[in-house]
PDB file of C-alpha atoms in Angstrom:
ATOM      1  CA  GLY A 193     -23.444  41.540  13.370  1.00  0.00           C
ATOM      2  CA  LYS A 194     -23.873  45.099  12.097  1.00  0.00           C
ATOM      3  CA  GLU A 195     -20.618  46.147  13.779  1.00  0.00           C
ATOM      4  CA  LEU A 196     -18.706  43.284  12.159  1.00  0.00           C
ATOM      5  CA  GLU A 197     -20.144  44.153   8.786  1.00  0.00           C
ATOM      6  CA  GLU A 198     -19.072  47.785   9.100  1.00  0.00           C
ATOM      7  CA  ILE A 199     -15.527  46.760  10.002  1.00  0.00           C
ATOM      8  CA  MET A 200     -15.205  44.342   7.104  1.00  0.00           C
ATOM      9  CA  VAL A 201     -16.612  46.808   4.577  1.00  0.00           C
ATOM     10  CA  ALA A 202     -14.120  49.416   5.784  1.00  0.00           C
ATOM     11  CA  PHE A 203     -11.278  46.901   5.428  1.00  0.00           C
ATOM     12  CA  VAL A 204     -12.322  45.966   1.894  1.00  0.00           C
ATOM     13  CA  LYS A 205     -12.510  49.642   0.945  1.00  0.00           C
ATOM     14  CA  GLN A 206      -8.972  50.047   2.410  1.00  0.00           C
ATOM     15  CA  GLU A 207     -10.233  52.572   4.949  1.00  0.00           C
ATOM     16  CA  ILE A 208      -8.611  50.209   7.508  1.00  0.00           C
ATOM     17  CA  ASP A 209      -5.061  48.962   6.860  1.00  0.00           C
ATOM     18  CA  VAL A 210      -4.810  46.237   9.510  1.00  0.00           C
ATOM     19  CA  LEU A 211      -7.513  43.793  10.545  1.00  0.00           C
ATOM     20  CA  VAL A 212      -7.052  41.971  13.849  1.00  0.00           C
ATOM     21  CA  SER A 213      -9.263  38.898  14.059  1.00  0.00           C
ATOM     22  CA  THR A 214      -9.737  35.424  15.465  1.00  0.00           C
ATOM     23  CA  THR A 215      -9.562  32.395  13.195  1.00  0.00           C
ATOM     24  CA  ILE A 216     -13.126  33.121  12.070  1.00  0.00           C
ATOM     25  CA  ILE A 217     -11.651  34.744   8.935  1.00  0.00           C
ATOM     26  CA  GLU A 218     -10.642  31.277   7.673  1.00  0.00           C
ATOM     27  CA  SER A 219     -14.268  30.818   6.534  1.00  0.00           C
ATOM     28  CA  GLY A 220     -13.782  31.701   2.882  1.00  0.00           C
ATOM     29  CA  LEU A 221     -13.332  35.481   2.944  1.00  0.00           C
ATOM     30  CA  ASP A 222     -11.985  36.679  -0.402  1.00  0.00           C
ATOM     31  CA  ILE A 223     -10.277  40.079  -0.187  1.00  0.00           C
ATOM     32  CA  PRO A 224      -7.942  40.598  -3.196  1.00  0.00           C
ATOM     33  CA  THR A 225      -6.287  43.650  -1.702  1.00  0.00           C
ATOM     34  CA  ALA A 226      -5.087  41.751   1.425  1.00  0.00           C
ATOM     35  CA  ASN A 227      -1.561  40.584   0.692  1.00  0.00           C
ATOM     36  CA  THR A 228      -0.056  39.875   4.138  1.00  0.00           C
ATOM     37  CA  ILE A 229      -1.284  37.712   7.024  1.00  0.00           C
ATOM     38  CA  ILE A 230       0.441  37.266  10.414  1.00  0.00           C
ATOM     39  CA  ILE A 231      -0.741  34.150  12.295  1.00  0.00           C
ATOM     40  CA  ASN A 232       0.091  34.209  15.980  1.00  0.00           C
ATOM     41  CA  ARG A 233       0.724  30.945  17.853  1.00  0.00           C
ATOM     42  CA  ALA A 234       0.615  28.915  14.666  1.00  0.00           C
ATOM     43  CA  ASP A 235       1.783  25.906  16.697  1.00  0.00           C
ATOM     44  CA  MET A 236      -1.659  25.793  18.391  1.00  0.00           C
ATOM     45  CA  LEU A 237      -3.577  25.415  15.127  1.00  0.00           C
ATOM     46  CA  GLY A 238      -4.276  22.350  13.009  1.00  0.00           C
ATOM     47  CA  LEU A 239      -2.773  21.896   9.605  1.00  0.00           C
ATOM     48  CA  ALA A 240      -6.045  22.377   7.733  1.00  0.00           C
ATOM     49  CA  GLU A 241      -6.809  25.509   9.781  1.00  0.00           C
ATOM     50  CA  ILE A 242      -3.436  27.120   9.011  1.00  0.00           C
ATOM     51  CA  TYR A 243      -3.865  26.179   5.354  1.00  0.00           C
ATOM     52  CA  GLN A 244      -7.235  27.940   5.217  1.00  0.00           C
ATOM     53  CA  LEU A 245      -5.905  31.008   7.013  1.00  0.00           C
ATOM     54  CA  ARG A 246      -2.940  31.219   4.663  1.00  0.00           C
ATOM     55  CA  GLY A 247      -5.381  31.128   1.747  1.00  0.00           C
ATOM     56  CA  ARG A 248      -6.945  34.417   2.787  1.00  0.00           C
ATOM     57  CA  VAL A 249      -4.063  36.263   1.143  1.00  0.00           C
ATOM     58  CA  GLY A 250      -2.744  35.923  -2.392  1.00  0.00           C
ATOM     59  CA  ARG A 251      -6.241  36.137  -3.886  1.00  0.00           C
ATOM     60  CA  SER A 252      -5.016  38.233  -6.826  1.00  0.00           C
ATOM     61  CA  SER A 253      -1.845  38.818  -8.815  1.00  0.00           C
ATOM     62  CA  THR A 254      -0.251  40.759  -5.989  1.00  0.00           C
ATOM     63  CA  GLN A 255       2.677  39.016  -4.246  1.00  0.00           C
ATOM     64  CA  SER A 256       1.490  37.853  -0.848  1.00  0.00           C
ATOM     65  CA  PHE A 257       3.153  36.825   2.415  1.00  0.00           C
ATOM     66  CA  ALA A 258       2.148  34.589   5.334  1.00  0.00           C
ATOM     67  CA  TYR A 259       4.093  34.826   8.588  1.00  0.00           C
ATOM     68  CA  LEU A 260       3.662  32.081  11.155  1.00  0.00           C
ATOM     69  CA  LEU A 261       4.650  33.120  14.700  1.00  0.00           C
ATOM     70  CA  VAL A 262       5.626  30.541  17.331  1.00  0.00           C
ATOM     71  CA  PRO A 263       7.172  31.114  20.768  1.00  0.00           C
ATOM     72  CA  SER A 264      10.288  28.937  20.125  1.00  0.00           C
ATOM     73  CA  LEU A 265      11.211  26.425  17.454  1.00  0.00           C
ATOM     74  CA  ASP A 266      13.213  24.440  19.984  1.00  0.00           C
ATOM     75  CA  HIS A 267      10.264  23.863  22.284  1.00  0.00           C
ATOM     76  CA  LEU A 268       7.669  22.869  19.687  1.00  0.00           C
ATOM     77  CA  SER A 269       6.045  19.519  20.006  1.00  0.00           C
ATOM     78  CA  LYS A 270       6.898  16.876  17.389  1.00  0.00           C
ATOM     79  CA  GLU A 271       3.458  17.161  15.757  1.00  0.00           C
ATOM     80  CA  SER A 272       3.554  20.941  15.651  1.00  0.00           C
ATOM     81  CA  ARG A 273       6.968  20.846  13.991  1.00  0.00           C
ATOM     82  CA  GLU A 274       5.719  18.313  11.415  1.00  0.00           C
ATOM     83  CA  ARG A 275       2.638  20.423  10.640  1.00  0.00           C
ATOM     84  CA  LEU A 276       4.656  23.581  10.015  1.00  0.00           C
ATOM     85  CA  ARG A 277       7.253  21.709   7.965  1.00  0.00           C
ATOM     86  CA  ALA A 278       4.522  20.195   5.774  1.00  0.00           C
ATOM     87  CA  LEU A 279       2.930  23.592   5.275  1.00  0.00           C
ATOM     88  CA  MET A 280       6.180  25.105   4.095  1.00  0.00           C
ATOM     89  CA  GLU A 281       7.059  22.184   1.824  1.00  0.00           C
ATOM     90  CA  TYR A 282       3.724  21.811  -0.009  1.00  0.00           C
ATOM     91  CA  ASN A 283       3.082  25.312  -1.318  1.00  0.00           C
ATOM     92  CA  GLU A 284       2.961  24.560  -5.042  1.00  0.00           C
ATOM     93  CA  LEU A 285      -0.076  23.912  -7.226  1.00  0.00           C
ATOM     94  CA  GLY A 286      -1.755  20.722  -6.112  1.00  0.00           C
ATOM     95  CA  GLY A 287      -0.177  20.949  -2.665  1.00  0.00           C
ATOM     96  CA  GLY A 288      -3.567  20.739  -0.986  1.00  0.00           C
ATOM     97  CA  PHE A 289      -3.874  17.027  -1.597  1.00  0.00           C
ATOM     98  CA  LYS A 290      -0.336  16.366  -0.280  1.00  0.00           C
ATOM     99  CA  LEU A 291      -1.152  18.467   2.774  1.00  0.00           C
ATOM    100  CA  ALA A 292      -4.250  16.384   3.410  1.00  0.00           C
ATOM    101  CA  MET A 293      -2.160  13.225   3.199  1.00  0.00           C
ATOM    102  CA  SER A 294       0.362  14.702   5.640  1.00  0.00           C
ATOM    103  CA  ASP A 295      -2.452  15.662   8.023  1.00  0.00           C
ATOM    104  CA  LEU A 296      -3.799  12.126   7.898  1.00  0.00           C
ATOM    105  CA  GLN A 297      -0.364  10.673   8.610  1.00  0.00           C
ATOM    106  CA  ILE A 298       0.353  13.100  11.477  1.00  0.00           C
ATOM    107  CA  ARG A 299      -2.984  12.764  13.268  1.00  0.00           C
ATOM    108  CA  GLY A 300      -3.891   9.193  12.251  1.00  0.00           C
ATOM    109  CA  GLY A 301      -7.027   7.922  10.604  1.00  0.00           C
ATOM    110  CA  GLY A 302      -8.846   7.363  13.890  1.00  0.00           C
ATOM    111  CA  ASN A 303     -12.336   5.938  14.041  1.00  0.00           C
ATOM    112  CA  LEU A 304     -13.888   6.700  10.669  1.00  0.00           C
ATOM    113  CA  LEU A 305     -17.387   5.836  11.932  1.00  0.00           C
ATOM    114  CA  GLY A 306     -17.165   7.968  15.061  1.00  0.00           C
ATOM    115  CA  VAL A 307     -15.806  11.265  16.368  1.00  0.00           C
ATOM    116  CA  SER A 308     -12.457  10.151  17.789  1.00  0.00           C
ATOM    117  CA  GLN A 309      -9.296  11.099  15.940  1.00  0.00           C
ATOM    118  CA  SER A 310      -6.541   8.787  17.111  1.00  0.00           C
ATOM    119  CA  GLY A 311      -4.110   6.277  15.708  1.00  0.00           C
ATOM    120  CA  HIS A 312      -0.765   6.382  13.894  1.00  0.00           C
ATOM    121  CA  ILE A 313      -1.283   5.656  10.229  1.00  0.00           C
ATOM    122  CA  ALA A 314       2.365   6.427   9.491  1.00  0.00           C
ATOM    123  CA  ALA A 315       3.407   3.419  11.546  1.00  0.00           C
ATOM    124  CA  ILE A 316       1.810   0.960   9.115  1.00  0.00           C
ATOM    125  CA  GLY A 317       1.694   3.006   5.917  1.00  0.00           C
ATOM    126  CA  TYR A 318      -1.256   4.492   4.052  1.00  0.00           C
ATOM    127  CA  ASP A 319      -1.615   1.557   1.576  1.00  0.00           C
ATOM    128  CA  LEU A 320      -1.764  -1.052   4.315  1.00  0.00           C
ATOM    129  CA  TYR A 321      -4.198   1.101   6.243  1.00  0.00           C
ATOM    130  CA  LEU A 322      -6.554   1.222   3.240  1.00  0.00           C
ATOM    131  CA  GLU A 323      -6.205  -2.540   2.753  1.00  0.00           C
ATOM    132  CA  LEU A 324      -7.069  -3.206   6.395  1.00  0.00           C
ATOM    133  CA  LEU A 325      -9.978  -0.795   6.198  1.00  0.00           C
ATOM    134  CA  GLN A 326     -11.322  -2.468   3.059  1.00  0.00           C
ATOM    135  CA  LYS A 327     -11.117  -5.907   4.646  1.00  0.00           C
ATOM    136  CA  THR A 328     -12.872  -4.715   7.795  1.00  0.00           C
ATOM    137  CA  VAL A 329     -15.710  -3.118   5.832  1.00  0.00           C
ATOM    138  CA  ALA A 330     -16.069  -6.278   3.723  1.00  0.00           C
ATOM    139  CA  ASP A 331     -16.198  -8.403   6.869  1.00  0.00           C
ATOM    140  CA  LEU A 332     -18.864  -6.170   8.420  1.00  0.00           C
ATOM    141  CA  LYS A 333     -20.974  -6.492   5.289  1.00  0.00           C
ATOM    142  CA  ALA A 334     -20.537 -10.269   5.341  1.00  0.00           C
ATOM    143  CA  LYS A 335     -21.668 -10.432   8.966  1.00  0.00           C
ATOM    144  CA  GLU A 336     -24.836  -8.514   8.087  1.00  0.00           C
ATOM    145  CA  LYS A 337     -25.603 -11.176   5.478  1.00  0.00           C
ATOM    146  CA  GLY A 338     -24.842 -13.999   7.903  1.00  0.00           C
ATOM    147  CA  GLU A 339     -21.654 -14.915   6.024  1.00  0.00           C
ATOM    148  CA  TYR A 340     -19.090 -14.209   8.737  1.00  0.00           C
ATOM    149  CA  GLY A 341     -15.586 -14.954   7.528  1.00  0.00           C
ATOM    150  CA  ALA A 342     -16.598 -15.131   3.850  1.00  0.00           C
ATOM    151  CA  ALA A 343     -14.835 -11.869   3.163  1.00  0.00           C
ATOM    152  CA  PHE A 344     -11.530 -13.462   4.103  1.00  0.00           C
ATOM    153  CA  SER A 345     -11.834 -16.565   1.929  1.00  0.00           C
ATOM    154  CA  ASP A 346      -9.181 -15.235  -0.458  1.00  0.00           C
ATOM    155  CA  ASP A 347      -6.999 -13.711   2.232  1.00  0.00           C
ATOM    156  CA  LEU A 348      -4.225 -16.313   1.876  1.00  0.00           C
ATOM    157  CA  ASP A 349      -0.806 -14.904   1.001  1.00  0.00           C
ATOM    158  CA  PRO A 350       1.519 -17.888   0.536  1.00  0.00           C
ATOM    159  CA  GLU A 351       5.086 -17.556   1.833  1.00  0.00           C
ATOM    160  CA  ILE A 352       7.585 -18.615  -0.827  1.00  0.00           C
ATOM    161  CA  ASN A 353      11.277 -19.205  -0.142  1.00  0.00           C
ATOM    162  CA  LEU A 354      13.014 -20.774  -3.111  1.00  0.00           C
ATOM    163  CA  GLN A 355      16.366 -19.053  -2.537  1.00  0.00           C
ATOM    164  CA  LEU A 356      16.133 -17.275  -5.881  1.00  0.00           C
ATOM    165  CA  SER A 357      17.295 -13.772  -6.769  1.00  0.00           C
ATOM    166  CA  ALA A 358      13.911 -12.272  -7.594  1.00  0.00           C
ATOM    167  CA  TYR A 359      13.726  -8.459  -7.694  1.00  0.00           C
ATOM    168  CA  LEU A 360      13.785  -5.383  -9.961  1.00  0.00           C
ATOM    169  CA  PRO A 361      17.438  -4.330 -10.241  1.00  0.00           C
ATOM    170  CA  GLU A 362      18.286  -0.658 -10.061  1.00  0.00           C
ATOM    171  CA  SER A 363      20.273  -1.104 -13.266  1.00  0.00           C
ATOM    172  CA  TYR A 364      17.026  -2.162 -14.968  1.00  0.00           C
ATOM    173  CA  ILE A 365      14.622   0.438 -13.540  1.00  0.00           C
ATOM    174  CA  ALA A 366      16.674   3.350 -12.198  1.00  0.00           C
ATOM    175  CA  ASP A 367      13.846   5.492 -10.783  1.00  0.00           C
ATOM    176  CA  ILE A 368      12.892   4.271  -7.284  1.00  0.00           C
ATOM    177  CA  SER A 369       9.279   5.436  -7.537  1.00  0.00           C
ATOM    178  CA  GLN A 370       8.828   3.561 -10.819  1.00  0.00           C
ATOM    179  CA  ARG A 371      10.283   0.432  -9.245  1.00  0.00           C
ATOM    180  CA  TYR A 372       7.851   0.772  -6.341  1.00  0.00           C
ATOM    181  CA  ILE A 373       4.877   1.157  -8.673  1.00  0.00           C
ATOM    182  CA  MET A 374       5.975  -1.858 -10.731  1.00  0.00           C
ATOM    183  CA  TYR A 375       6.439  -3.977  -7.593  1.00  0.00           C
ATOM    184  CA  ARG A 376       2.867  -3.185  -6.611  1.00  0.00           C
ATOM    185  CA  ARG A 377       1.533  -4.057 -10.052  1.00  0.00           C
ATOM    186  CA  ILE A 378       3.482  -7.340 -10.133  1.00  0.00           C
ATOM    187  CA  ALA A 379       2.300  -8.268  -6.656  1.00  0.00           C
ATOM    188  CA  ALA A 380      -1.314  -7.536  -7.606  1.00  0.00           C
ATOM    189  CA  SER A 381      -1.000  -9.699 -10.729  1.00  0.00           C
ATOM    190  CA  SER A 382      -1.086 -12.884  -8.558  1.00  0.00           C
ATOM    191  CA  ARG A 383      -4.865 -12.311  -8.367  1.00  0.00           C
ATOM    192  CA  GLU A 384      -5.260 -11.664 -12.105  1.00  0.00           C
ATOM    193  CA  ASP A 385      -5.451 -13.997 -15.108  1.00  0.00           C
ATOM    194  CA  ASP A 386      -2.396 -15.192 -17.046  1.00  0.00           C
ATOM    195  CA  ALA A 387      -2.978 -12.637 -19.829  1.00  0.00           C
ATOM    196  CA  PHE A 388      -2.486  -9.798 -17.316  1.00  0.00           C
ATOM    197  CA  LEU A 389       0.892 -11.208 -16.315  1.00  0.00           C
ATOM    198  CA  GLU A 390       2.010 -11.577 -19.905  1.00  0.00           C
ATOM    199  CA  ASP A 391       0.923  -8.020 -20.696  1.00  0.00           C
ATOM    200  CA  LEU A 392       2.970  -6.784 -17.755  1.00  0.00           C
ATOM    201  CA  LYS A 393       6.032  -8.634 -19.064  1.00  0.00           C
ATOM    202  CA  ASP A 394       5.531  -7.123 -22.520  1.00  0.00           C
ATOM    203  CA  GLU A 395       5.201  -3.655 -21.024  1.00  0.00           C
ATOM    204  CA  LEU A 396       8.457  -4.018 -19.071  1.00  0.00           C
ATOM    205  CA  ASN A 397      10.243  -5.350 -22.129  1.00  0.00           C
ATOM    206  CA  ASP A 398       8.945  -2.423 -24.196  1.00  0.00           C
ATOM    207  CA  ARG A 399       9.834   0.286 -21.666  1.00  0.00           C
ATOM    208  CA  TYR A 400      13.080  -0.989 -20.168  1.00  0.00           C
ATOM    209  CA  GLY A 401      14.412  -3.677 -22.485  1.00  0.00           C
ATOM    210  CA  PRO A 402      14.805  -7.470 -22.212  1.00  0.00           C
ATOM    211  CA  LEU A 403      13.969  -8.888 -18.778  1.00  0.00           C
ATOM    212  CA  PRO A 404      17.093  -9.812 -16.722  1.00  0.00           C
ATOM    213  CA  GLY A 405      17.193 -13.091 -14.791  1.00  0.00           C
ATOM    214  CA  GLU A 406      16.122 -11.479 -11.531  1.00  0.00           C
ATOM    215  CA  VAL A 407      12.966 -10.057 -13.092  1.00  0.00           C
ATOM    216  CA  ILE A 408      12.162 -13.371 -14.780  1.00  0.00           C
ATOM    217  CA  ASN A 409      12.448 -15.075 -11.388  1.00  0.00           C
ATOM    218  CA  LEU A 410      10.175 -12.457  -9.871  1.00  0.00           C
ATOM    219  CA  PHE A 411       7.445 -13.233 -12.403  1.00  0.00           C
ATOM    220  CA  ARG A 412       7.986 -16.948 -11.768  1.00  0.00           C
ATOM    221  CA  ILE A 413       7.444 -16.413  -8.056  1.00  0.00           C
ATOM    222  CA  VAL A 414       4.195 -14.577  -8.815  1.00  0.00           C
ATOM    223  CA  ALA A 415       3.050 -17.400 -11.118  1.00  0.00           C
ATOM    224  CA  ILE A 416       3.851 -19.968  -8.418  1.00  0.00           C
ATOM    225  CA  LYS A 417       1.960 -17.956  -5.796  1.00  0.00           C
ATOM    226  CA  LYS A 418      -1.045 -17.875  -8.099  1.00  0.00           C
ATOM    227  CA  ALA A 419      -0.908 -21.689  -8.417  1.00  0.00           C
ATOM    228  CA  LEU A 420      -0.600 -22.112  -4.617  1.00  0.00           C
ATOM    229  CA  LEU A 421      -3.782 -20.137  -3.841  1.00  0.00           C
ATOM    230  CA  PRO A 422      -6.415 -22.684  -5.007  1.00  0.00           C
ATOM    231  CA  LEU A 423      -4.440 -25.477  -3.316  1.00  0.00           C
ATOM    232  CA  ARG A 424      -4.441 -23.488  -0.045  1.00  0.00           C
ATOM    233  CA  VAL A 425      -0.713 -23.893   0.421  1.00  0.00           C
ATOM    234  CA  SER A 426       0.517 -21.493   3.087  1.00  0.00           C
ATOM    235  CA  LYS A 427       4.256 -22.023   2.574  1.00  0.00           C
ATOM    236  CA  LEU A 428       6.600 -23.323  -0.077  1.00  0.00           C
ATOM    237  CA  GLU A 429      10.232 -23.733   0.950  1.00  0.00           C
ATOM    238  CA  ARG A 430      13.370 -25.021  -0.668  1.00  0.00           C
ATOM    239  CA  GLY A 431      15.765 -27.182   1.299  1.00  0.00           C
ATOM    240  CA  PRO A 432      19.202 -28.451   0.306  1.00  0.00           C
ATOM    241  CA  GLN A 433      17.750 -31.327  -1.718  1.00  0.00           C
ATOM    242  CA  ASN A 434      13.993 -30.969  -1.481  1.00  0.00           C
ATOM    243  CA  LEU A 435      10.868 -28.833  -1.637  1.00  0.00           C
ATOM    244  CA  VAL A 436       8.474 -28.563   1.310  1.00  0.00           C
ATOM    245  CA  LEU A 437       4.776 -27.624   0.946  1.00  0.00           C
ATOM    246  CA  SER A 438       2.732 -26.671   4.018  1.00  0.00           C
ATOM    247  CA  PHE A 439      -1.046 -26.828   3.562  1.00  0.00           C
ATOM    248  CA  MET A 440      -3.850 -24.876   5.279  1.00  0.00           C
ATOM    249  CA  SER A 441      -6.434 -26.873   7.243  1.00  0.00           C
ATOM    250  CA  ASP A 442      -9.068 -26.109   4.559  1.00  0.00           C
ATOM    251  CA  THR A 443      -6.948 -27.309   1.613  1.00  0.00           C
ATOM    252  CA  PRO A 444      -8.801 -29.286  -1.091  1.00  0.00           C
ATOM    253  CA  VAL A 445      -5.748 -31.589  -1.225  1.00  0.00           C
ATOM    254  CA  LYS A 446      -6.834 -34.155   1.360  1.00  0.00           C
ATOM    255  CA  THR A 447      -4.621 -36.847   2.839  1.00  0.00           C
ATOM    256  CA  GLU A 448      -6.040 -39.549   0.556  1.00  0.00           C
ATOM    257  CA  LEU A 449      -5.226 -37.356  -2.449  1.00  0.00           C
ATOM    258  CA  LEU A 450      -1.656 -36.896  -1.248  1.00  0.00           C
ATOM    259  CA  LEU A 451      -1.315 -40.656  -0.800  1.00  0.00           C
ATOM    260  CA  ALA A 452      -2.551 -41.124  -4.346  1.00  0.00           C
ATOM    261  CA  TYR A 453       0.044 -38.631  -5.513  1.00  0.00           C
ATOM    262  CA  LEU A 454       2.789 -40.460  -3.685  1.00  0.00           C
ATOM    263  CA  GLN A 455       1.757 -43.808  -5.189  1.00  0.00           C
ATOM    264  CA  ASN A 456       2.156 -42.365  -8.683  1.00  0.00           C
ATOM    265  CA  SER A 457       5.396 -40.514  -7.859  1.00  0.00           C
ATOM    266  CA  ASP A 458       8.909 -41.789  -8.288  1.00  0.00           C
ATOM    267  CA  ASN A 459      10.788 -38.774  -6.973  1.00  0.00           C
ATOM    268  CA  GLY A 460      11.062 -39.846  -3.331  1.00  0.00           C
ATOM    269  CA  SER A 461       8.140 -37.706  -2.082  1.00  0.00           C
ATOM    270  CA  ARG A 462       6.713 -38.252   1.379  1.00  0.00           C
ATOM    271  CA  ILE A 463       4.302 -36.808   3.923  1.00  0.00           C
ATOM    272  CA  THR A 464       5.354 -35.733   7.389  1.00  0.00           C
ATOM    273  CA  PRO A 465       3.147 -36.434  10.460  1.00  0.00           C
ATOM    274  CA  ASP A 466       2.045 -32.799  10.496  1.00  0.00           C
ATOM    275  CA  GLY A 467       0.767 -33.037   6.927  1.00  0.00           C
ATOM    276  CA  ARG A 468       3.563 -31.351   5.013  1.00  0.00           C
ATOM    277  CA  LEU A 469       4.552 -32.676   1.590  1.00  0.00           C
ATOM    278  CA  ILE A 470       8.282 -33.153   1.000  1.00  0.00           C
ATOM    279  CA  ILE A 471       9.483 -33.595  -2.556  1.00  0.00           C
ATOM    280  CA  ASP A 472      13.061 -34.625  -3.218  1.00  0.00           C
ATOM    281  CA  THR A 473      14.587 -32.525  -5.982  1.00  0.00           C
ATOM    282  CA  PRO A 474      18.276 -32.121  -6.911  1.00  0.00           C
ATOM    283  CA  ALA A 475      17.320 -29.084  -9.001  1.00  0.00           C
ATOM    284  CA  ASP A 476      20.473 -26.990  -9.083  1.00  0.00           C
ATOM    285  CA  SER A 477      19.385 -24.463 -11.708  1.00  0.00           C
ATOM    286  CA  ASP A 478      16.598 -21.856 -11.591  1.00  0.00           C
ATOM    287  CA  ASN A 479      14.967 -23.226 -14.746  1.00  0.00           C
ATOM    288  CA  LEU A 480      14.922 -26.824 -13.494  1.00  0.00           C
ATOM    289  CA  LEU A 481      13.649 -25.758 -10.080  1.00  0.00           C
ATOM    290  CA  TYR A 482      10.799 -23.729 -11.608  1.00  0.00           C
ATOM    291  CA  GLU A 483       9.892 -26.644 -13.883  1.00  0.00           C
ATOM    292  CA  THR A 484       9.802 -29.041 -10.913  1.00  0.00           C
ATOM    293  CA  VAL A 485       7.604 -26.714  -8.865  1.00  0.00           C
ATOM    294  CA  THR A 486       5.132 -26.018 -11.654  1.00  0.00           C
ATOM    295  CA  THR A 487       4.867 -29.711 -12.613  1.00  0.00           C
ATOM    296  CA  THR A 488       4.220 -30.683  -8.969  1.00  0.00           C
ATOM    297  CA  LEU A 489       1.558 -27.985  -8.493  1.00  0.00           C
ATOM    298  CA  ALA A 490      -0.134 -28.976 -11.742  1.00  0.00           C
ATOM    299  CA  LYS A 491      -0.340 -32.620 -10.586  1.00  0.00           C
ATOM    300  CA  LEU A 492      -1.758 -31.597  -7.210  1.00  0.00           C
ATOM    301  CA  ASN A 493      -4.300 -29.393  -8.887  1.00  0.00           C
ATOM    302  CA  ARG A 494      -5.448 -32.281 -11.096  1.00  0.00           C
ATOM    303  CA  LEU A 495      -5.806 -34.482  -8.030  1.00  0.00           C
ATOM    304  CA  THR A 496      -8.353 -32.095  -6.504  1.00  0.00           C
ATOM    305  CA  HIS A 497     -10.578 -32.623  -9.558  1.00  0.00           C
ATOM    306  CA  GLU A 498     -10.227 -36.412  -9.715  1.00  0.00           C
ATOM    307  CA  PRO A 499     -11.329 -39.192  -7.343  1.00  0.00           C
ATOM    308  CA  ALA A 500      -8.520 -40.453  -5.115  1.00  0.00           C
ATOM    309  CA  THR A 501      -6.797 -43.689  -6.121  1.00  0.00           C
ATOM    310  CA  GLN A 502      -7.894 -46.536  -3.827  1.00  0.00           C
TER     311      GLN A 502
END
């Protein structure tokens, strides 16, 4: 220890011009006069380790340099190449967070409750990874309380195919990142109240102008999905002359309720042997189709709160 201390003091006092060391110097040494670092076999080090080593220089206003030495760029592994590319790209202020994200994508999230570091988070995307993680944690908590499966009671994501043009046109929101953010907010609004959806429409109208038909259809799809959730409808499809609703096994719309609906309906509706509801509709316009769907779902919702017709 005394020998190490003498060497470091001499280096700080600039009595030594070059310090040769292992990666131990990554541990927070702050030497303002050191302005150049040469890292040998950088391909063997992790991204966080190289980032810490690079941070040992440039501790003052003096221009600093970091040289990363590798045997051959052509023979680097895929992960080594990605680590070095990320380090060179994210060198601006705030780059540390982006580097951490890159490190997580390159190595994978692994087992967060253990020591293993495996997996490929980039294959499914960071957002989906967090969603899966959140659901797993919620399910584990539910199991501890003896409520296994309760965490997934609202996990239904109805599939809707009404053959409508429903999207955010590039001509409406030019920036791709802003379109992505808005898609996420619109998708999340299916779990919010109606006021949230209206506020989102007002915001779009205020920022980008009147909503085009495709955007109006997109909000209609979200409103329909919101209405399908309490009915436990897994799929809503549009055929040439009809609508088809497929129900989950735990739907509150029981067979006797559907029969009651059919008795009071004059639109040629019927039930298939597998329990799907088919509604004849010649709706040839988006407005008429949306009106038919919302009216039907409203009637079904009322049925779940009323006794079935005998």
